[in-house]
Coordinates of C-alpha atoms in Angstrom, one line a residue:
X18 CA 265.0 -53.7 227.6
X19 CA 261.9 -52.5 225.9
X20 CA 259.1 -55.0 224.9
X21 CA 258.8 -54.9 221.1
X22 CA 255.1 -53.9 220.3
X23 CA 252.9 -55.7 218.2
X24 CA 249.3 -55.1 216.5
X25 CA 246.9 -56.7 214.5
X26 CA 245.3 -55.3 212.0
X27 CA 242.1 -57.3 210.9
X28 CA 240.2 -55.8 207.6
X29 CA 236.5 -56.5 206.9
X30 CA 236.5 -59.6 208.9
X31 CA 232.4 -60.0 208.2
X32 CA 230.1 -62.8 207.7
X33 CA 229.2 -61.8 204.0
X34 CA 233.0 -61.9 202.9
X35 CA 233.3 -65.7 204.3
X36 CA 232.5 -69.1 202.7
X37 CA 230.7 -70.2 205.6
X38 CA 229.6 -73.8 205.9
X39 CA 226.3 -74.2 205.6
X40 CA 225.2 -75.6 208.2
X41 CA 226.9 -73.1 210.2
X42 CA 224.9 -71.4 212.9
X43 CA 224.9 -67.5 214.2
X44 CA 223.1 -65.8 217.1
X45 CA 221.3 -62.4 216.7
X46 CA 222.5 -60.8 220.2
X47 CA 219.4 -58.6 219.7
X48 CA 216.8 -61.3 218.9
X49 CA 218.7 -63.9 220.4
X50 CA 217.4 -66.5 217.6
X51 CA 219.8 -68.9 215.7
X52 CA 219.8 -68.2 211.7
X53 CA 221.5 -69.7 209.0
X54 CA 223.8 -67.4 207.4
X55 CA 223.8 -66.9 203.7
X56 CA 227.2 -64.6 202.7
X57 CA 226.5 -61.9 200.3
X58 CA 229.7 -62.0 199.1
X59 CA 232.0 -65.0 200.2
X60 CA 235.6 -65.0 198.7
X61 CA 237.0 -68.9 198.3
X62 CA 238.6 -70.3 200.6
X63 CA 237.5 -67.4 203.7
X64 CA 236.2 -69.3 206.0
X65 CA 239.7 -71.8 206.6
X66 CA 241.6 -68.5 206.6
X67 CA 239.5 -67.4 209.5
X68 CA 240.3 -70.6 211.5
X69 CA 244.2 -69.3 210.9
X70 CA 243.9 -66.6 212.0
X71 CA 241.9 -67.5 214.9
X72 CA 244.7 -70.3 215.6
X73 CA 247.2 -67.3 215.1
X74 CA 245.5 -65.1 218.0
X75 CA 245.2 -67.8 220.4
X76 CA 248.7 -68.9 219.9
X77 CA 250.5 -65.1 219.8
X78 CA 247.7 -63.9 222.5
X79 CA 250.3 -62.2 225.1
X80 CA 252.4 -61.1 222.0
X81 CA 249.5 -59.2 220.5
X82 CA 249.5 -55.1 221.9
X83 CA 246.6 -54.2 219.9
X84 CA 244.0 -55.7 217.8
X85 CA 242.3 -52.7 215.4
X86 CA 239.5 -53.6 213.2
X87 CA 237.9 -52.3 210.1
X88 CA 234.2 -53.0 209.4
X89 CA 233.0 -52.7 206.1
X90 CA 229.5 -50.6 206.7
X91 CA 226.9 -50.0 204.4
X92 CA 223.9 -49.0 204.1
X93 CA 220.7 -50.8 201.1
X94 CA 221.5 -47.6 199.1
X95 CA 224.8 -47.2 198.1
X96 CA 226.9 -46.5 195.1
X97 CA 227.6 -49.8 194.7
X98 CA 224.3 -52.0 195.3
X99 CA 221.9 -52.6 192.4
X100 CA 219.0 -49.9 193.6
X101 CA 221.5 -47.0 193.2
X102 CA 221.1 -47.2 189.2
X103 CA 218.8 -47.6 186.6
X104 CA 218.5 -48.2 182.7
X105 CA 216.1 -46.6 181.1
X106 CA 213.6 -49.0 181.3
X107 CA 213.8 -48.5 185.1
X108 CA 216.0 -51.8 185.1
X109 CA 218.7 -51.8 188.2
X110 CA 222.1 -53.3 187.2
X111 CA 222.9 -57.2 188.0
X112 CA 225.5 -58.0 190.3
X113 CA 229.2 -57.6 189.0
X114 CA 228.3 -54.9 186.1
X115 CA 230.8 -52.5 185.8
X116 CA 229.7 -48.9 185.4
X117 CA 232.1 -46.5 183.1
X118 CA 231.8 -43.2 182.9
X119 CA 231.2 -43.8 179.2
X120 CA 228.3 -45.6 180.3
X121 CA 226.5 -43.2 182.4
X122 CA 227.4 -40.3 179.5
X123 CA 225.8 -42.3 176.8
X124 CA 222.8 -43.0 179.3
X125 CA 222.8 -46.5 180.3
X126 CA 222.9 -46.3 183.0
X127 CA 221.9 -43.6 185.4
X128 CA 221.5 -42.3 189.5
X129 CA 217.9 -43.2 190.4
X130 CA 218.2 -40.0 191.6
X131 CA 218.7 -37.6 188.5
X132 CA 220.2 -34.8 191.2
X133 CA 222.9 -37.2 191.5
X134 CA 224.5 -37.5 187.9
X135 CA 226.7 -35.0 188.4
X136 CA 228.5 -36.5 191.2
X137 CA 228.4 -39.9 189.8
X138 CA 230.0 -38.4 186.5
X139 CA 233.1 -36.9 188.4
X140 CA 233.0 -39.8 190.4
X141 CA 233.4 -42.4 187.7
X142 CA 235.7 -39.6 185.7
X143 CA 238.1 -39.5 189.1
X144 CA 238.3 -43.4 189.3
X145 CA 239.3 -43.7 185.9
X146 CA 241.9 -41.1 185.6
X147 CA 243.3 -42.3 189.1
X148 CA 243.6 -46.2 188.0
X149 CA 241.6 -47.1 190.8
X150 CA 238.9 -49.9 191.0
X151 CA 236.3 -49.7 188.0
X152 CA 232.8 -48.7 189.5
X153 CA 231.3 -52.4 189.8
X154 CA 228.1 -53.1 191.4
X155 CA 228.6 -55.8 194.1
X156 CA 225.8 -57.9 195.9
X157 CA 224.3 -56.2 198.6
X158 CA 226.5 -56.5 201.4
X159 CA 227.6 -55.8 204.9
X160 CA 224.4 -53.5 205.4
X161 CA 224.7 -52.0 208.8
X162 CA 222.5 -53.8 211.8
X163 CA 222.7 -57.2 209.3
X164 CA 223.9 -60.7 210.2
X165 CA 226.4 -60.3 207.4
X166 CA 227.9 -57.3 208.9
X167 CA 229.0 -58.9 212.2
X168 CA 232.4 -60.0 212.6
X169 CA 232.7 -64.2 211.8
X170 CA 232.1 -66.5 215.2
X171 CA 236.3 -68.0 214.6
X172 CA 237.8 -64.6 214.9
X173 CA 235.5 -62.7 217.0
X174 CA 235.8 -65.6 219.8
X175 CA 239.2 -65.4 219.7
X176 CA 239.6 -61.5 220.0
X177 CA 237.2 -61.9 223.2
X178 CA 239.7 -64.6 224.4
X179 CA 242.8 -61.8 223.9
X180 CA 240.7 -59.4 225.6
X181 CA 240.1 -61.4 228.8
X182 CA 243.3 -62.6 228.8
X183 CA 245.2 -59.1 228.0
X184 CA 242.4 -56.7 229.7
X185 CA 242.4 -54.5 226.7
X186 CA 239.9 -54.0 224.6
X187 CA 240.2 -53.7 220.6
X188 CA 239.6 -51.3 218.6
X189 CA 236.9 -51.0 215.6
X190 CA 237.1 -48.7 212.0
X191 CA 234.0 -48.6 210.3
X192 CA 234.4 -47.6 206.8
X193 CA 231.7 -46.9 204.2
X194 CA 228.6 -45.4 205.8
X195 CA 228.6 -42.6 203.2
X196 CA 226.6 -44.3 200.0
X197 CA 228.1 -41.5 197.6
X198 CA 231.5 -43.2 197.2
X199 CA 233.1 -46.6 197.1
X200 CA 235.2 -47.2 200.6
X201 CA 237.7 -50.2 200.2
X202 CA 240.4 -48.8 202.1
X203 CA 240.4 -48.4 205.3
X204 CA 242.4 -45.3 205.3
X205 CA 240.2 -43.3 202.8
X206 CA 237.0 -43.6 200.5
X207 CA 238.2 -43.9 196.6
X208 CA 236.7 -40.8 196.0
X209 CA 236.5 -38.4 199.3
X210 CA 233.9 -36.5 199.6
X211 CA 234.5 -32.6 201.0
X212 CA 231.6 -32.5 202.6
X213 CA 231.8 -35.7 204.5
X214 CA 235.7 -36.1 206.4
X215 CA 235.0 -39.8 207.2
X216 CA 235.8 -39.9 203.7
X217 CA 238.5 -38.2 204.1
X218 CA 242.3 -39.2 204.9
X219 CA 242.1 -41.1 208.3
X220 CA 245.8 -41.5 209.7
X221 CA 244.8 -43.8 212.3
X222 CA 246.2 -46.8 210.3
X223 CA 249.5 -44.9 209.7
X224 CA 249.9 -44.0 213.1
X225 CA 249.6 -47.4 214.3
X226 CA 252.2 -48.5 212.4
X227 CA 254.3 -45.6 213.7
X228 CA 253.7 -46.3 217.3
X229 CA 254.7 -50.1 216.9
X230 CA 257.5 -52.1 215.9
X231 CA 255.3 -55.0 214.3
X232 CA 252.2 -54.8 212.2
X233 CA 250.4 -57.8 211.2
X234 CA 247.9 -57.9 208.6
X235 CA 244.8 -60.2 207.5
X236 CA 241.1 -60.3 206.6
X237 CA 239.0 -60.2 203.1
X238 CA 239.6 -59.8 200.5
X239 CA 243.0 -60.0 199.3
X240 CA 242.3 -58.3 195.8
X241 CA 240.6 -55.5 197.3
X242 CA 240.0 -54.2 201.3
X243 CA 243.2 -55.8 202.2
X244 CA 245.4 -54.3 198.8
X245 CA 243.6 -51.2 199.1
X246 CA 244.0 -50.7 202.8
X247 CA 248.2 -51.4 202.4
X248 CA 248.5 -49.7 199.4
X249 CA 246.8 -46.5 201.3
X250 CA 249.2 -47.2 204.7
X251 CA 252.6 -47.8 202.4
X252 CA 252.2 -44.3 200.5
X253 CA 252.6 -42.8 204.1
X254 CA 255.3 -44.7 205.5
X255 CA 258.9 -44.5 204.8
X256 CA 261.1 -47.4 203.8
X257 CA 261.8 -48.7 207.2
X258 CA 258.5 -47.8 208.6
X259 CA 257.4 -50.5 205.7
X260 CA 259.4 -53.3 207.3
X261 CA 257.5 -53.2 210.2
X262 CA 254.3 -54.6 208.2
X263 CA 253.6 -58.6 207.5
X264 CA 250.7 -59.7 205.4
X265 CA 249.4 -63.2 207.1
X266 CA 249.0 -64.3 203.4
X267 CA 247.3 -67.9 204.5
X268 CA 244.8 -66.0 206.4
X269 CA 243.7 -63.8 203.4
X270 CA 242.1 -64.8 200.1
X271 CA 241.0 -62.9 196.9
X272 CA 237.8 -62.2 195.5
X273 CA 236.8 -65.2 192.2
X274 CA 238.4 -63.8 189.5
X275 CA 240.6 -61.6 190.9
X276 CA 243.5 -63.6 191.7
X277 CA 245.9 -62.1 189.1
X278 CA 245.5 -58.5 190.9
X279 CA 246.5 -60.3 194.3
X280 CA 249.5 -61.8 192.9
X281 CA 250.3 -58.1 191.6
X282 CA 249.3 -56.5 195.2
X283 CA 251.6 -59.2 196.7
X284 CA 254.7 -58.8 194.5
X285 CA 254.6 -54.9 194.7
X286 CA 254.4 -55.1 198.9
X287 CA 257.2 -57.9 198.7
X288 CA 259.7 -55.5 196.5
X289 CA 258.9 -52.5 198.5
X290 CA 259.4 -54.5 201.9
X291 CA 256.3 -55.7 203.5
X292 CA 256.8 -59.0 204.7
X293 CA 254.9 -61.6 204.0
X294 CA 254.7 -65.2 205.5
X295 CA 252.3 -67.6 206.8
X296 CA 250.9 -67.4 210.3
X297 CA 252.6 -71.3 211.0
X298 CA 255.8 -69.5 210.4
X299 CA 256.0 -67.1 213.0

């Protein structure tokens, strides 16, 4: 009788999305100097769902198939960092302002690079139109070769453990590299870009969930990597395909002040058939 199979999927599990304590340490493999880590971006509650999960690999270790990964990866300049845009007094937005594309028409704010309003008027237009996430400029985050942009000490110890014990080796998704367009899900950019097809539909997701009979899900943030990432696999999948998913909802948490859109991601998965229990319950 065949073995069921059985991946993880782990989304944006990176120092900057977790709460880390802090006096919590974390070693520079290049520099091999202790610092202390200061999250860019740490979502409530993170760093005791990273303990979960850690708990849940360790406990499900010869259960687990494959582990994938996405890794949020940006670079200072991006779409949504401060130093993208200006007002015109040469002013760069705060952290959290949302950009409309009402507001770049009427000229408050603008590309510091005036080649680029063009694209960032379609760009905001497309959102808009498509219901997607309002352009909002976060705190500079998960900047490729940063301390925040390695995976968090909890979870990345216990995929090493899976790996010696299972002699495979996991598998990492990096998503965002290109700083002309938002990239939450791990499937595609919010607004691909033709030119560029890592912006472009990536069925890798959707073909892991094809080729297993169990998919579990975690990382950060519930409101918006995590939602977005599903949201991207479920439109792909067919009803019994679905089924196969389970969100490890105590080892995921939403960004502050965006609880009521997790609640809405939640109950839309749970009516369409993604399961979704805590990792104690399995």
């Amino acid at each position: 009788m065949r073995q069921p199979m059985t991946s993880l999927l782990i989304i944006d599990p990176q120092y900057d999305f977790y709460d880390v304590p802090v006096n919590e340490q974390f070693t520079l493999d290049s520099e091999h100097q202790e610092k202390t880590i200061a999250p860019a971006l740490p979502v409530p509650g993170s760093w005791n769902d990273s303990q979960r999960l850690a708990s849940f690999i360790e406990k499900q270790q010869q259960s687990i198939h494959s582990i994938v990964v996405t890794l949020d990866s940006h670079n200072e300049y991006d779409i949504a960092h401060a130093i993208y845009w200006q007002n015109k007094s040469g002013e760069h937005p705060a952290p959290f302002t949302l950009i409309s594309h009402q507001d770049i028409a009427d000229g408050i704010w603008l590309p510091t690079k005036p080649e680029l309003l063009e694209h960032v008027l379609a760009y905001t237009q497309s959102l808009e139109q498509a219901g997607k996430y309002s352009l909002i400029i976060w705190p500079t985050h998960c900047v490729m070769g940063s301390a925040g942009h390695k995976v968090v000490a909890p979870i990345q110890a216990a995929i090493q453990r899976w790996e010696q014990q299972t002699n495979t080796q996991h598998i990492s998704i990096s998503k965002g590299e290109n700083p002309h367009t938002e990239h939450y899900g791990g499937c595609e950019a919010e607004y691909p870009l033709a030119d560029d097809k890592n912006t472009q539909f990536d069925p890798q997701l959707v073909e892991l969930v094809k080729q297993n009979d169990h998919v579990f899900i975690s990382g950060q943030a519930l409101s918006h990597c995590v939602a977005s990432t599903v949201e991207q696999m479920v439109e792909k999948l067919s009803s019994e395909e679905i089924k196969k998913l389970t969100i490890l909802i105590d080892t995921t948490s939403p960004v502050a002040g965006f609880e009521q859109q997790a609640e809405a991601f939640i109950d839309k998965m749970s009516q369409i058939g993604v399961n979704i229990l805590t990792s104690s319950n399995l």
